[in-house]
Amino acid sequence: MPAPHGPLFPPPRRSGRGAALTLVFASVLVAGAATGSFNESLGASRAAAQGTPTDDAGGPVAARQQEVTRAAARAMAEGTSPLEAAERAVSRSGDRWGAVYSPDEYEEFQESLDGEYTGVGLSAGRESDGRIEVTRVRPGSPAAAAGIRAGDRLRSVDGKRVDDRPVTEVVSILRGDTENGGGRDATAGTRVSLGLQRDGRVWTKTLRRARLSTEDVTTRRVAGRTTVIRVAAFTKGTGDQVRAAVAGAPARDGIVLDLRGNSGGLVAEAVTAASAFLDGGLVATYDVGGEQRALHAGRGGDTTRPVVVLVDGGTMSAAELLTGALQDRCRAIVVGTRTFGKGSVQMPSRLPDGSVAELTVGHYRTPSGRGVDGRGITPDLEAEGDALARAGNVLSGLGRS
């Protein structure tokens, strides 16, 4: 039986196949809304667990999987869309986090877990007047090589005006996701033409897409002997990068672990990240098939540095699991706003047409037994716009010499 996992924010179900952007991009909607911009890369959330599960979202999952599979098979026999039939069956099941992916969508979903994507290396945000602005350019990317800078206005992509479009749609076009097939038709090396504007100068630049890594962990020092480790998503290798960042921080620095807008990721990577701050012990429990199972941190983490975790409404899934573990075990002070509240486990199953249905099979709990799903994590200290400054103030009061 396939291993269940927990998508950070399942895509909305569609009424038709002419969706303007690939479903997997819906997984960054909440995170992007929290941060005000969107990147070409995306995160996904997957947990490692085994078993024959039941759950509380509409009865035994095996029966619901069979119902969805039968719906898809009937649609194939009748010559209608099996994917849409499966979506309707999932919707009827009452599974809040259930989702259906086409084969291409699910392939991209899985590839995103490796921390790679095809694109040109820029992030975009929409201004209040509807204009699309470049918010970040990845060093070494095609966009950087073309001289594009943060602050440039993006006027068009492949001749299509982008003003007033949803930013997720613009990013999807940049990546080369198809509009009519629900999959991808762009690979590394394909061309994309960008219409740009800077200080009154208007020009067009043609770039070649490239295979890029997502840069999900970044580190910087700020005033007051503070190292800020920002984790955008828990993709493959993220946990070890966090451990390396903690080990490499100056000995007298406190740590701000910035999980704002972190839309989830591989649960195993979140557990490894927790191991950077813990010396073994419980990180979370989860239920599968009526059986309680546990996730434990590795030994040898730094248990002496003061730590503050920054969160907001875009902090989801695996990021919430990590936050709850450090909070429950009194290893960190949590600062920010209440997290999103995604703490369930999904299991993928292949449908007759090759698409994939994911149904809820269980839920995670923090070390103290708190459920996250639908509740989120409440910070120890509420803070919004000044959250990073508040985090620094908290660190200064946590015994640093």
Tab-separated table of N, CA, C and O in Angstrom, residues 241-335:
chain	number	residue	atom	x	y	z
A	241	GLN	N	20.042	21.123	5.989
A	241	GLN	CA	20.473	22.511	5.799
A	241	GLN	C	20.211	23.340	7.053
A	241	GLN	O	21.025	24.196	7.417
A	242	VAL	N	19.070	23.092	7.710
A	242	VAL	CA	18.791	23.803	8.959
A	242	VAL	C	19.817	23.420	10.021
A	242	VAL	O	20.355	24.281	10.737
A	243	ARG	N	20.110	22.129	10.129
A	243	ARG	CA	21.106	21.686	11.117
A	243	ARG	C	22.457	22.342	10.850
A	243	ARG	O	23.146	22.786	11.770
A	244	ALA	N	22.843	22.417	9.571
A	244	ALA	CA	24.121	23.035	9.223
A	244	ALA	C	24.119	24.526	9.543
A	244	ALA	O	25.125	25.079	10.008
A	245	ALA	N	22.988	25.194	9.307
A	245	ALA	CA	22.893	26.624	9.591
A	245	ALA	C	23.015	26.899	11.081
A	245	ALA	O	23.667	27.862	11.500
A	246	VAL	N	22.391	26.066	11.895
A	246	VAL	CA	22.489	26.230	13.351
A	246	VAL	C	23.925	25.980	13.808
A	246	VAL	O	24.495	26.750	14.595
A	247	ALA	N	24.526	24.905	13.301
A	247	ALA	CA	25.898	24.580	13.702
A	247	ALA	C	26.881	25.658	13.263
A	247	ALA	O	27.891	25.913	13.938
A	248	GLY	N	26.599	26.323	12.139
A	248	GLY	CA	27.508	27.333	11.613
A	248	GLY	C	27.286	28.730	12.150
A	248	GLY	O	28.078	29.637	11.851
A	249	ALA	N	26.245	28.941	12.916
A	249	ALA	CA	25.984	30.265	13.476
A	249	ALA	C	27.002	30.586	14.568
A	249	ALA	O	27.446	29.689	15.296
A	250	PRO	N	27.390	31.851	14.698
A	250	PRO	CA	28.322	32.220	15.767
A	250	PRO	C	27.827	31.734	17.129
A	250	PRO	O	26.621	31.736	17.402
A	251	ALA	N	28.772	31.334	17.970
A	251	ALA	CA	28.425	30.648	19.217
A	251	ALA	C	27.519	31.470	20.121
A	251	ALA	O	26.694	30.905	20.847
A	252	ARG	N	27.652	32.794	20.090
A	252	ARG	CA	26.865	33.627	21.009
A	252	ARG	C	25.556	34.102	20.389
A	252	ARG	O	24.808	34.834	21.029
A	253	ASP	N	25.268	33.694	19.154
A	253	ASP	CA	24.030	34.135	18.497
A	253	ASP	C	22.822	33.359	18.993
A	253	ASP	O	22.888	32.139	19.211
A	254	GLY	N	21.716	34.079	19.145
A	254	GLY	CA	20.428	33.423	19.264
A	254	GLY	C	19.894	33.136	17.871
A	254	GLY	O	20.371	33.702	16.874
A	255	ILE	N	18.903	32.256	17.777
A	255	ILE	CA	18.365	31.841	16.479
A	255	ILE	C	16.920	32.283	16.339
A	255	ILE	O	16.097	32.036	17.237
A	256	VAL	N	16.608	32.928	15.233
A	256	VAL	CA	15.223	33.149	14.820
A	256	VAL	C	14.949	32.185	13.682
A	256	VAL	O	15.563	32.276	12.618
A	257	LEU	N	14.052	31.245	13.909
A	257	LEU	CA	13.636	30.294	12.875
A	257	LEU	C	12.377	30.855	12.231
A	257	LEU	O	11.294	30.813	12.818
A	258	ASP	N	12.514	31.390	11.038
A	258	ASP	CA	11.413	32.089	10.374
A	258	ASP	C	10.635	31.108	9.502
A	258	ASP	O	11.088	30.711	8.429
A	259	LEU	N	9.450	30.733	9.967
A	259	LEU	CA	8.586	29.810	9.233
A	259	LEU	C	7.356	30.520	8.665
A	259	LEU	O	6.389	29.869	8.270
A	260	ARG	N	7.390	31.836	8.612
A	260	ARG	CA	6.244	32.565	8.063
A	260	ARG	C	6.095	32.232	6.579
A	260	ARG	O	7.066	32.216	5.834
A	261	GLY	N	4.869	31.949	6.177
A	261	GLY	CA	4.617	31.614	4.785
A	261	GLY	C	5.121	30.251	4.379
A	261	GLY	O	5.060	29.908	3.206
A	262	ASN	N	5.601	29.458	5.328
A	262	ASN	CA	6.096	28.118	4.997
A	262	ASN	C	4.893	27.204	4.799
A	262	ASN	O	4.185	26.868	5.745
A	263	SER	N	4.688	26.782	3.561
A	263	SER	CA	3.472	26.058	3.226
A	263	SER	C	3.580	24.557	3.436
A	263	SER	O	2.712	23.802	3.016
A	264	GLY	N	4.611	24.099	4.111
A	264	GLY	CA	4.704	22.697	4.471
A	264	GLY	C	5.892	22.029	3.827
A	264	GLY	O	6.845	22.684	3.413
A	265	GLY	N	5.845	20.725	3.730
A	265	GLY	CA	6.940	20.001	3.117
A	265	GLY	C	7.035	18.589	3.637
A	265	GLY	O	6.147	18.101	4.319
A	266	LEU	N	8.116	17.936	3.318
A	266	LEU	CA	8.340	16.574	3.775
A	266	LEU	C	8.433	16.545	5.298
A	266	LEU	O	9.266	17.224	5.892
A	267	VAL	N	7.571	15.745	5.908
A	267	VAL	CA	7.542	15.688	7.364
A	267	VAL	C	8.870	15.182	7.909
A	267	VAL	O	9.352	15.646	8.943
A	268	ALA	N	9.487	14.222	7.217
A	268	ALA	CA	10.785	13.723	7.676
A	268	ALA	C	11.805	14.852	7.748
A	268	ALA	O	12.665	14.869	8.641
A	269	GLU	N	11.726	15.827	6.827
A	269	GLU	CA	12.660	16.950	6.847
A	269	GLU	C	12.356	17.886	8.012
A	269	GLU	O	13.268	18.452	8.624
A	270	ALA	N	11.080	18.054	8.350
A	270	ALA	CA	10.728	18.869	9.509
A	270	ALA	C	11.238	18.225	10.797
A	270	ALA	O	11.685	18.920	11.718
A	271	VAL	N	11.177	16.897	10.867
A	271	VAL	CA	11.690	16.192	12.043
A	271	VAL	C	13.209	16.369	12.137
A	271	VAL	O	13.757	16.597	13.218
A	272	THR	N	13.900	16.286	10.999
A	272	THR	CA	15.344	16.511	10.995
A	272	THR	C	15.666	17.934	11.428
A	272	THR	O	16.632	18.173	12.167
A	273	ALA	N	14.856	18.896	10.981
A	273	ALA	CA	15.060	20.282	11.405
A	273	ALA	C	14.864	20.419	12.908
A	273	ALA	O	15.613	21.142	13.578
A	274	ALA	N	13.870	19.733	13.453
A	274	ALA	CA	13.663	19.758	14.909
A	274	ALA	C	14.885	19.214	15.631
A	274	ALA	O	15.240	19.680	16.732
A	275	SER	N	15.553	18.250	15.010
A	275	SER	CA	16.736	17.649	15.620
A	275	SER	C	17.881	18.636	15.764
A	275	SER	O	18.826	18.378	16.516
A	276	ALA	N	17.823	19.760	15.048
A	276	ALA	CA	18.852	20.782	15.194
A	276	ALA	C	18.781	21.460	16.545
A	276	ALA	O	19.777	22.026	17.018
A	277	PHE	N	17.611	21.377	17.191
A	277	PHE	CA	17.402	22.098	18.448
A	277	PHE	C	17.111	21.169	19.629
A	277	PHE	O	16.912	21.635	20.748
A	278	LEU	N	17.025	19.874	19.375
A	278	LEU	CA	16.654	18.914	20.409
A	278	LEU	C	17.694	17.804	20.500
A	278	LEU	O	18.388	17.516	19.526
A	279	ASP	N	17.761	17.180	21.634
A	279	ASP	CA	18.637	16.024	21.812
A	279	ASP	C	17.759	14.786	21.965
A	279	ASP	O	17.580	14.249	23.050
A	280	GLY	N	17.168	14.362	20.843
A	280	GLY	CA	16.252	13.234	20.860
A	280	GLY	C	14.889	13.638	21.398
A	280	GLY	O	14.579	14.807	21.612
A	281	GLY	N	14.028	12.646	21.586
A	281	GLY	CA	12.707	12.886	22.149
A	281	GLY	C	11.619	13.059	21.111
A	281	GLY	O	11.868	13.098	19.904
A	282	LEU	N	10.415	13.199	21.599
A	282	LEU	CA	9.222	13.204	20.755
A	282	LEU	C	9.071	14.509	19.987
A	282	LEU	O	9.237	15.600	20.539
A	283	VAL	N	8.753	14.385	18.695
A	283	VAL	CA	8.434	15.537	17.857
A	283	VAL	C	6.935	15.596	17.571
A	283	VAL	O	6.321	16.665	17.613
A	284	ALA	N	6.316	14.455	17.288
A	284	ALA	CA	4.881	14.419	17.002
A	284	ALA	C	4.399	12.977	17.045
A	284	ALA	O	5.191	12.039	16.959
A	285	THR	N	3.090	12.818	17.156
A	285	THR	CA	2.455	11.516	16.986
A	285	THR	C	1.444	11.635	15.867
A	285	THR	O	0.995	12.733	15.517
A	286	TYR	N	1.092	10.508	15.272
A	286	TYR	CA	0.043	10.500	14.259
A	286	TYR	C	-0.677	9.165	14.323
A	286	TYR	O	-0.140	8.175	14.805
A	287	ASP	N	-1.912	9.168	13.853
A	287	ASP	CA	-2.727	7.962	13.887
A	287	ASP	C	-2.974	7.469	12.473
A	287	ASP	O	-3.341	8.227	11.585
A	288	VAL	N	-2.729	6.195	12.258
A	288	VAL	CA	-3.000	5.546	10.982
A	288	VAL	C	-3.574	4.176	11.279
A	288	VAL	O	-2.983	3.397	12.020
A	289	GLY	N	-4.746	3.884	10.742
A	289	GLY	CA	-5.373	2.589	10.969
A	289	GLY	C	-5.694	2.340	12.420
A	289	GLY	O	-5.675	1.192	12.885
A	290	GLY	N	-5.981	3.415	13.163
A	290	GLY	CA	-6.292	3.271	14.579
A	290	GLY	C	-5.069	3.064	15.444
A	290	GLY	O	-5.180	2.909	16.661
A	291	GLU	N	-3.901	3.061	14.839
A	291	GLU	CA	-2.653	2.836	15.576
A	291	GLU	C	-1.894	4.142	15.734
A	291	GLU	O	-1.691	4.877	14.774
A	292	GLN	N	-1.478	4.432	16.976
A	292	GLN	CA	-0.702	5.627	17.235
A	292	GLN	C	0.769	5.368	16.921
A	292	GLN	O	1.330	4.358	17.340
A	293	ARG	N	1.379	6.282	16.204
A	293	ARG	CA	2.794	6.174	15.889
A	293	ARG	C	3.490	7.466	16.261
A	293	ARG	O	2.841	8.501	16.432
A	294	ALA	N	4.803	7.398	16.393
A	294	ALA	CA	5.539	8.542	16.902
A	294	ALA	C	6.705	8.892	15.992
A	294	ALA	O	7.287	8.029	15.329
A	295	LEU	N	7.028	10.173	15.953
A	295	LEU	CA	8.190	10.694	15.245
A	295	LEU	C	9.140	11.283	16.282
A	295	LEU	O	8.719	12.076	17.135
A	296	HIS	N	10.403	10.887	16.239
A	296	HIS	CA	11.372	11.316	17.237
A	296	HIS	C	12.515	12.092	16.596
A	296	HIS	O	12.943	11.795	15.468
A	297	ALA	N	13.044	13.057	17.333
A	297	ALA	CA	14.201	13.811	16.885
A	297	ALA	C	15.462	12.971	17.022
A	297	ALA	O	15.534	12.059	17.853
A	298	GLY	N	16.463	13.296	16.207
A	298	GLY	CA	17.765	12.681	16.367
A	298	GLY	C	18.492	13.274	17.565
A	298	GLY	O	18.080	14.298	18.133
A	299	ARG	N	19.570	12.630	17.951
A	299	ARG	CA	20.335	13.097	19.092
A	299	ARG	C	21.369	14.128	18.652
A	299	ARG	O	21.734	14.219	17.482
A	300	GLY	N	21.847	14.905	19.636
A	300	GLY	CA	22.983	15.787	19.409
A	300	GLY	C	22.662	17.183	18.935
A	300	GLY	O	23.570	17.902	18.500
A	301	GLY	N	21.402	17.610	19.015
A	301	GLY	CA	21.065	18.970	18.605
A	301	GLY	C	21.549	19.998	19.609
A	301	GLY	O	21.934	19.677	20.734
A	302	ASP	N	21.531	21.268	19.204
A	302	ASP	CA	21.936	22.379	20.064
A	302	ASP	C	20.778	22.708	21.005
A	302	ASP	O	19.753	23.240	20.567
A	303	THR	N	20.954	22.413	22.267
A	303	THR	CA	19.873	22.622	23.233
A	303	THR	C	20.101	23.845	24.113
A	303	THR	O	19.362	24.056	25.078
A	304	THR	N	21.109	24.656	23.802
A	304	THR	CA	21.450	25.777	24.682
A	304	THR	C	21.145	27.143	24.085
A	304	THR	O	20.877	28.091	24.835
A	305	ARG	N	21.205	27.279	22.777
A	305	ARG	CA	20.931	28.590	22.179
A	305	ARG	C	19.489	29.002	22.425
A	305	ARG	O	18.574	28.184	22.314
A	306	PRO	N	19.237	30.283	22.690
A	306	PRO	CA	17.844	30.748	22.692
A	306	PRO	C	17.274	30.719	21.285
A	306	PRO	O	17.975	31.028	20.312
A	307	VAL	N	16.019	30.327	21.159
A	307	VAL	CA	15.384	30.176	19.846
A	307	VAL	C	14.012	30.831	19.867
A	307	VAL	O	13.230	30.640	20.818
A	308	VAL	N	13.709	31.579	18.829
A	308	VAL	CA	12.374	32.121	18.597
A	308	VAL	C	11.898	31.610	17.242
A	308	VAL	O	12.658	31.641	16.267
A	309	VAL	N	10.679	31.116	17.183
A	309	VAL	CA	10.078	30.675	15.922
A	309	VAL	C	9.066	31.715	15.486
A	309	VAL	O	8.166	32.071	16.253
A	310	LEU	N	9.224	32.223	14.266
A	310	LEU	CA	8.272	33.189	13.705
A	310	LEU	C	7.250	32.465	12.845
A	310	LEU	O	7.612	31.669	11.971
A	311	VAL	N	5.959	32.729	13.062
A	311	VAL	CA	4.886	32.063	12.317
A	311	VAL	C	3.824	33.076	11.911
A	311	VAL	O	3.762	34.177	12.453
A	312	ASP	N	2.980	32.669	10.966
A	312	ASP	CA	1.827	33.473	10.584
A	312	ASP	C	0.765	32.561	10.000
A	312	ASP	O	0.878	31.330	10.064
A	313	GLY	N	-0.262	33.146	9.404
A	313	GLY	CA	-1.355	32.358	8.862
A	313	GLY	C	-0.979	31.518	7.671
A	313	GLY	O	-1.737	30.644	7.249
A	314	GLY	N	0.203	31.751	7.089
A	314	GLY	CA	0.690	30.939	5.989
A	314	GLY	C	1.611	29.823	6.436
A	314	GLY	O	2.163	29.113	5.609
A	315	THR	N	1.792	29.650	7.738
A	315	THR	CA	2.607	28.555	8.277
A	315	THR	C	1.718	27.321	8.366
A	315	THR	O	0.730	27.327	9.093
A	316	MET	N	2.059	26.265	7.628
A	316	MET	CA	1.151	25.122	7.499
A	316	MET	C	1.852	23.793	7.707
A	316	MET	O	3.065	23.660	7.546
A	317	SER	N	1.060	22.790	8.002
A	317	SER	CA	1.402	21.389	7.880
A	317	SER	C	2.703	21.039	8.580
A	317	SER	O	2.812	21.152	9.796
A	318	ALA	N	3.728	20.599	7.835
A	318	ALA	CA	4.987	20.190	8.446
A	318	ALA	C	5.611	21.329	9.244
A	318	ALA	O	6.266	21.091	10.269
A	319	ALA	N	5.420	22.574	8.808
A	319	ALA	CA	5.947	23.713	9.547
A	319	ALA	C	5.231	23.866	10.882
A	319	ALA	O	5.838	24.267	11.889
A	320	GLU	N	3.941	23.555	10.913
A	320	GLU	CA	3.198	23.591	12.171
A	320	GLU	C	3.644	22.468	13.097
A	320	GLU	O	3.719	22.638	14.319
A	321	LEU	N	3.948	21.306	12.508
A	321	LEU	CA	4.421	20.176	13.300
A	321	LEU	C	5.714	20.563	14.017
A	321	LEU	O	5.877	20.306	15.219
A	322	LEU	N	6.651	21.183	13.305
A	322	LEU	CA	7.909	21.614	13.907
A	322	LEU	C	7.671	22.677	14.971
A	322	LEU	O	8.239	22.611	16.064
A	323	THR	N	6.832	23.653	14.666
A	323	THR	CA	6.534	24.715	15.625
A	323	THR	C	5.954	24.153	16.909
A	323	THR	O	6.373	24.515	18.022
A	324	GLY	N	4.969	23.261	16.771
A	324	GLY	CA	4.334	22.674	17.947
A	324	GLY	C	5.305	21.882	18.794
A	324	GLY	O	5.239	21.900	20.033
A	325	ALA	N	6.241	21.174	18.145
A	325	ALA	CA	7.220	20.380	18.885
A	325	ALA	C	8.131	21.278	19.713
A	325	ALA	O	8.362	21.022	20.910
A	326	LEU	N	8.663	22.338	19.110
A	326	LEU	CA	9.574	23.219	19.833
A	326	LEU	C	8.847	23.997	20.927
A	326	LEU	O	9.416	24.278	21.991
A	327	GLN	N	7.576	24.326	20.683
A	327	GLN	CA	6.798	25.034	21.692
A	327	GLN	C	6.456	24.120	22.859
A	327	GLN	O	6.660	24.478	24.030
A	328	ASP	N	5.947	22.928	22.577
A	328	ASP	CA	5.547	21.999	23.640
A	328	ASP	C	6.727	21.580	24.503
A	328	ASP	O	6.575	21.362	25.711
A	329	ARG	N	7.882	21.450	23.895
A	329	ARG	CA	9.045	20.987	24.638
A	329	ARG	C	9.857	22.136	25.228
A	329	ARG	O	10.985	21.956	25.684
A	330	CYS	N	9.228	23.325	25.228
A	330	CYS	CA	9.825	24.511	25.847
A	330	CYS	C	11.213	24.809	25.273
A	330	CYS	O	12.108	25.293	25.988
A	331	ARG	N	11.381	24.520	23.996
A	331	ARG	CA	12.666	24.768	23.364
A	331	ARG	C	12.683	26.088	22.618
A	331	ARG	O	13.740	26.578	22.218
A	332	ALA	N	11.528	26.681	22.384
A	332	ALA	CA	11.473	27.938	21.641
A	332	ALA	C	10.262	28.740	22.091
A	332	ALA	O	9.255	28.180	22.548
A	333	ILE	N	10.373	30.057	21.926
A	333	ILE	CA	9.237	30.960	22.070
A	333	ILE	C	8.672	31.204	20.676
A	333	ILE	O	9.424	31.498	19.734
A	334	VAL	N	7.370	31.057	20.531
A	334	VAL	CA	6.724	31.237	19.236
A	334	VAL	C	6.138	32.646	19.173
A	334	VAL	O	5.369	33.050	20.054
A	335	VAL	N	6.505	33.390	18.126
A	335	VAL	CA	6.087	34.780	17.954
A	335	VAL	C	5.388	34.913	16.599
A	335	VAL	O	5.822	34.325	15.602
